[in-house]
Short mmCIF file of C-alpha atoms in Angstrom, two decimals:
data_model
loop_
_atom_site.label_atom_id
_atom_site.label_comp_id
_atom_site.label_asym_id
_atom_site.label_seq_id
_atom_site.Cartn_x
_atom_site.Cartn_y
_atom_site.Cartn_z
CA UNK A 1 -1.62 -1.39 17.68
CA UNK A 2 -4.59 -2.42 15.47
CA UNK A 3 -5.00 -5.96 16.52
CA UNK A 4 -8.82 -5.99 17.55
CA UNK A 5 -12.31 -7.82 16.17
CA UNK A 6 -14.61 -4.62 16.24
CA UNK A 7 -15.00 -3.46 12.58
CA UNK A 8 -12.28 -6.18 11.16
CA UNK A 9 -14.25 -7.14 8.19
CA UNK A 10 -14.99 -3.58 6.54
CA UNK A 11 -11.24 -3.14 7.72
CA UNK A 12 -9.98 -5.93 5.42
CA UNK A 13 -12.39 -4.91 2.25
CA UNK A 14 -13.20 -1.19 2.19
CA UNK A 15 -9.10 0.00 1.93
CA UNK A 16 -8.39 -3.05 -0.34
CA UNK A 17 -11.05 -2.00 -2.40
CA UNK A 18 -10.06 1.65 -2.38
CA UNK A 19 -6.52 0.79 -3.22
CA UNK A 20 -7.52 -1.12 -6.18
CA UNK A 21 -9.63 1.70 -7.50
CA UNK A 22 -6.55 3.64 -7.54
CA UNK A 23 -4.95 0.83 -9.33
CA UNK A 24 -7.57 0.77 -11.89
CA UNK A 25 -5.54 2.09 -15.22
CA UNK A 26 -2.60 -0.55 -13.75
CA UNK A 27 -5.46 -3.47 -13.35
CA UNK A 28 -7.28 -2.85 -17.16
CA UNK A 29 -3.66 -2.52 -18.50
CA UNK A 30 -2.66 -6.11 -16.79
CA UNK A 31 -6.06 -7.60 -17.99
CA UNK A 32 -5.62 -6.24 -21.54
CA UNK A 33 -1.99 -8.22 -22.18
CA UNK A 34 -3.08 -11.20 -19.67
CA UNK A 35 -3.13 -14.13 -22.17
CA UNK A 36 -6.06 -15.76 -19.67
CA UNK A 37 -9.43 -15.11 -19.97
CA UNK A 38 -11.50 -14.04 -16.85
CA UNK A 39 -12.38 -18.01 -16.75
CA UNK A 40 -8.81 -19.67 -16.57
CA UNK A 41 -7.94 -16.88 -14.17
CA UNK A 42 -10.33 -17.73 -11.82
CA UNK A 43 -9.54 -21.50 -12.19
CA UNK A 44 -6.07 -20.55 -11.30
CA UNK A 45 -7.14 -18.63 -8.08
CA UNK A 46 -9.17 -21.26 -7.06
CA UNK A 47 -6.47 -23.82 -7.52
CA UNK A 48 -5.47 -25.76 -4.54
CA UNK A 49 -1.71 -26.65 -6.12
CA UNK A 50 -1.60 -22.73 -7.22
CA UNK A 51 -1.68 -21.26 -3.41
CA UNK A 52 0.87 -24.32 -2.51
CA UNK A 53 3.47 -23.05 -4.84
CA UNK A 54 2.84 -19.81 -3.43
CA UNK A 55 3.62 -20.98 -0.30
CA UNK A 56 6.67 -22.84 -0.73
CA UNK A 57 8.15 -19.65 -2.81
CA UNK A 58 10.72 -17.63 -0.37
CA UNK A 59 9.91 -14.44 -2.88
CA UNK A 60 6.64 -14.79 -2.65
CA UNK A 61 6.39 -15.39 1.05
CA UNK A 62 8.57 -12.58 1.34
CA UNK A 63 6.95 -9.77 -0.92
CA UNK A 64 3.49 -10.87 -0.02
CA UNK A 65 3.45 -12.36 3.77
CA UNK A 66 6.26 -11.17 5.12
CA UNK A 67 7.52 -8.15 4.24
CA UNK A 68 3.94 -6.25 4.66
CA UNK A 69 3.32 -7.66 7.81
CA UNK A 70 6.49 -7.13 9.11
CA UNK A 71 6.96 -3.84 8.05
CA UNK A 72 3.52 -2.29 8.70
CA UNK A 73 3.52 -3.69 12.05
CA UNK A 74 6.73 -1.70 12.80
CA UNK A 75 5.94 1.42 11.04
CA UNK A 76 2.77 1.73 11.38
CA UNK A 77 1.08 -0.44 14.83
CA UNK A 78 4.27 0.39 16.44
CA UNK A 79 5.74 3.70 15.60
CA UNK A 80 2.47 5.63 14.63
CA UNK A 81 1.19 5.13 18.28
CA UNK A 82 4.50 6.71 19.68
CA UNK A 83 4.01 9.64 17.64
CA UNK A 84 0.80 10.81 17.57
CA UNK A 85 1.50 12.29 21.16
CA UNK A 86 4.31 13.95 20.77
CA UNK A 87 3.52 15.58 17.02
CA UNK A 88 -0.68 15.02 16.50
CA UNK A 89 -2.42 12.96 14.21
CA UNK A 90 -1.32 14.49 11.05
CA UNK A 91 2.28 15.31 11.21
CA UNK A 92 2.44 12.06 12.33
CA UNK A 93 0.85 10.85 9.00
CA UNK A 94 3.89 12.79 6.77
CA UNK A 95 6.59 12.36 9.43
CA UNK A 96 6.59 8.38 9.81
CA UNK A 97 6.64 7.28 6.26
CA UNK A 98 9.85 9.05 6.16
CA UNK A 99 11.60 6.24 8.32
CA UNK A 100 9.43 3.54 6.00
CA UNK A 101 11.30 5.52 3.25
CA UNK A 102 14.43 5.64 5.02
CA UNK A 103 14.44 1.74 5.66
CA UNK A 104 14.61 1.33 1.82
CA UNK A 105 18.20 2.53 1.36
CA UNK A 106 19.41 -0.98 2.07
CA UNK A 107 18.78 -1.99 -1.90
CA UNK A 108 21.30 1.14 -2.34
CA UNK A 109 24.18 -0.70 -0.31
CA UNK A 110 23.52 -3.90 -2.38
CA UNK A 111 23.87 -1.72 -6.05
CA UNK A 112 26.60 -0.54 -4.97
CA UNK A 113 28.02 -3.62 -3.27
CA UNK A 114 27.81 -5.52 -6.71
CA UNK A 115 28.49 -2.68 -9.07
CA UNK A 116 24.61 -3.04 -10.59
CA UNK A 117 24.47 0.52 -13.04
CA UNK A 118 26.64 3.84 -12.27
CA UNK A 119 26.84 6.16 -9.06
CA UNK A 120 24.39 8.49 -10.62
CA UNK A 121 21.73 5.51 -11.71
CA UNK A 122 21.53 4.14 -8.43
CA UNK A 123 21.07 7.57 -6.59
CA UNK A 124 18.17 8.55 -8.89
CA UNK A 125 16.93 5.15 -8.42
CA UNK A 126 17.02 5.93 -4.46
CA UNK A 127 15.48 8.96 -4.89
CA UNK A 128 12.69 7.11 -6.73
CA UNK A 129 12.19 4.17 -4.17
CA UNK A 130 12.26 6.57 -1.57
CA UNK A 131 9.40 8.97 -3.07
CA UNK A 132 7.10 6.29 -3.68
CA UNK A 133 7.84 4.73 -0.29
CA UNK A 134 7.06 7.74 1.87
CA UNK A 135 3.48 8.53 -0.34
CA UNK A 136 2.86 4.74 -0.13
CA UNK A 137 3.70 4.76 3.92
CA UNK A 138 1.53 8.51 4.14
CA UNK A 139 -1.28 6.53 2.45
CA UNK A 140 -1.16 3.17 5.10
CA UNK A 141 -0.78 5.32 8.14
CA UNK A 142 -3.57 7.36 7.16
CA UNK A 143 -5.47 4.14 6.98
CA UNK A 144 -4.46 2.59 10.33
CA UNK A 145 -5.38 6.00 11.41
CA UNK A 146 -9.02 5.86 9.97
CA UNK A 147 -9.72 2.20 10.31
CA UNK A 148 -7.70 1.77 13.80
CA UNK A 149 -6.78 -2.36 12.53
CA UNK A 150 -3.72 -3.21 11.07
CA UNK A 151 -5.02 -5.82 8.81
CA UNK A 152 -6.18 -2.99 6.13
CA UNK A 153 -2.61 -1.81 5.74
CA UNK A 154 -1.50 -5.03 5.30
CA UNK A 155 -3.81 -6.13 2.74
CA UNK A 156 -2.94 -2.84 0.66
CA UNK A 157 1.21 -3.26 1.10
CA UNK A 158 0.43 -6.72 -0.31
CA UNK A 159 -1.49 -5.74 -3.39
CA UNK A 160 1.05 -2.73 -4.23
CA UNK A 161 3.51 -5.31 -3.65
CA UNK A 162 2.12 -7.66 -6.06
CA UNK A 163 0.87 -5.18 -8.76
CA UNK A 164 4.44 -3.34 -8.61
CA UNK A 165 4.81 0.32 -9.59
CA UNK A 166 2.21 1.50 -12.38
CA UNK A 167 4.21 0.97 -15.84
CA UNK A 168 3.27 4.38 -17.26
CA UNK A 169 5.53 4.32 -19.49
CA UNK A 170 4.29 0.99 -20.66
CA UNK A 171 0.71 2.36 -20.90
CA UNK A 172 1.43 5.34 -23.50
CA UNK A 173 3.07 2.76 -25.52
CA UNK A 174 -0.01 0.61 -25.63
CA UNK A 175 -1.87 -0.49 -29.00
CA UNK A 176 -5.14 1.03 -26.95
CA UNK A 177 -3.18 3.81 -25.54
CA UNK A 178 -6.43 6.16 -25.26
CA UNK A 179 -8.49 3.78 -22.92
CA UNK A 180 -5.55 2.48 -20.75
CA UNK A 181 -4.64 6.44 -20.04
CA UNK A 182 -8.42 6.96 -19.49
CA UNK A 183 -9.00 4.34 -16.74
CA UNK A 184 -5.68 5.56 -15.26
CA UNK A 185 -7.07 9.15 -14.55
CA UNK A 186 -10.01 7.42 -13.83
CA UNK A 187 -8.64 5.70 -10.98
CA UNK A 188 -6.88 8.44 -9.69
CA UNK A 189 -10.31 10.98 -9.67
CA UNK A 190 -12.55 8.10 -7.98
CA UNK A 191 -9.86 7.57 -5.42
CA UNK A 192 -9.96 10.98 -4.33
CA UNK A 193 -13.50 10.64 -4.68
CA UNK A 194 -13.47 7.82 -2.38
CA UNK A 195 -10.63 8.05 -0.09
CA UNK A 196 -12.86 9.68 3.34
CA UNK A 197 -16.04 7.83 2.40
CA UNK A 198 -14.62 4.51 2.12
CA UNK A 199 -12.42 4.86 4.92
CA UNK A 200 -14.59 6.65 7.30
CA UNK A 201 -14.53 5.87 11.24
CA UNK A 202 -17.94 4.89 11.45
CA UNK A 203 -17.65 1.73 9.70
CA UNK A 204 -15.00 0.44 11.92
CA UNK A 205 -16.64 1.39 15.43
CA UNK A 206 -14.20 2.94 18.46
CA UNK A 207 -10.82 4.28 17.18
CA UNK A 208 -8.06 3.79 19.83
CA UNK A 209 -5.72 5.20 18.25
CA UNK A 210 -7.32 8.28 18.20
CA UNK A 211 -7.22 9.11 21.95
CA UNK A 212 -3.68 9.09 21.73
CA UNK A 213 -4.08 12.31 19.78
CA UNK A 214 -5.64 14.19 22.96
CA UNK A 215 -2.13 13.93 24.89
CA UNK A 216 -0.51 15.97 22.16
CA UNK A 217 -0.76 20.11 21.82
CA UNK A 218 -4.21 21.97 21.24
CA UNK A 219 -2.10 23.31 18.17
CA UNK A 220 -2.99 20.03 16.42
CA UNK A 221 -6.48 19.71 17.34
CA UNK A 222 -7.88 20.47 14.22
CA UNK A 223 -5.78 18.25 12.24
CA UNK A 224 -6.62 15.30 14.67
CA UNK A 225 -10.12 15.89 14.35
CA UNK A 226 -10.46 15.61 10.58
CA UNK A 227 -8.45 12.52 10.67
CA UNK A 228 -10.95 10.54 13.18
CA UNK A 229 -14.10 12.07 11.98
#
């Protein structure tokens, strides 16, 4: 299920890192219209009274703590290892972010519950949250998968959480429109670049996880292998 000390700390770094690359265009756009310079920033972070406010916010407790931990734990430590054995490593990857996508729907009860935009609106918008959802699960459970810890996936539903969705629209509307779109496909190239070597099995030692795949079909072999190699 991912909870183990063998290879924690490149577990915590290596997919945060790699999921900020991919963030890059997002991160230069939020630095451009930040008001605070790199110094007052890091004043902030390093603020004692900042992380208590944190702490005492419900929405932030919820969006940051609970919420990824929570809901990585069930859909990923919980359902991936169920299965892997019965489908392979990497249907598994595509087939379980569908429930994560699934599990979304709930905001569509509420829209509907207090009238917020028309019947048409608030399908699209399901259709949306569910799209993103499913890549964003197919992304996590291929890092559990890789890394074989929890904590990475964690780390990364956090960040997404607290970044939000990428306001592209926002970016070709920018005064510096050229260099925000730049570091956005910049991003995107490195993190393709980057997303075996920075998440690859060596650096996080034995892979239980893995040995789950060898109960499913030969069928999937192949699949299985490139995932934990």
């Amino acid at each position: 299920m991912g909870f183990r000390f063998e290879g924690i700390l490149p577990a915590m770094l290596l997919p945060l890192l790699l999921t900020m690359v991919l963030f890059l265009g997002p991160l230069i756009q939020l630095s451009m219209d930040c008001p605070w310079d790199l110094v007052d920033g890091l004043k902030v972070a390093f603020d004692p009274h900042f992380w208590v406010l944190c702490l005492t916010d419900m929405r932030w407790l919820r969006n940051q703590v609970i919420a990824p931990l929570t809901e990585e734990l069930v859909f990923r430590a919980c359902m991936l290892p169920m299965l892997i054995p019965c489908t392979g490593l990497g249907p598994a990857v595509f087939t379980c972010p569908l429930f994560f996508g699934v599990a979304h729907f709930h905001h569509v009860i509420e829209q509907l519950r207090f009238r917020q935009g028309s019947m048409a609106s608030i399908f699209l918008s399901a259709v949306f949250q569910f799209s993103y959802t499913a890549v964003f699960g197919a992304y996590t459970a291929f890092i559990f998968i890789r890394t074989g810890h929890l904590v990475g996936p964690v780390l990364c539903h956090s960040f997404c959480n607290y970044v939000g969705f990428p306001a592209v629209g926002a970016a070709l509307e920018h005064p510096q429109r050229l260099l925000v779109v730049f570091f956005y496909l910049l991003g995107v190239v490195l993190f393709l670049l980057l997303l075996h070597p920075m998440t690859d099995p060596a650096f996080f030692g034995h892979l239980p996880i893995c040995s789950l795949s060898r109960l499913s079909s030969a069928a999937n072999s192949i699949s299985s292998l490139s995932l934990c190699s």
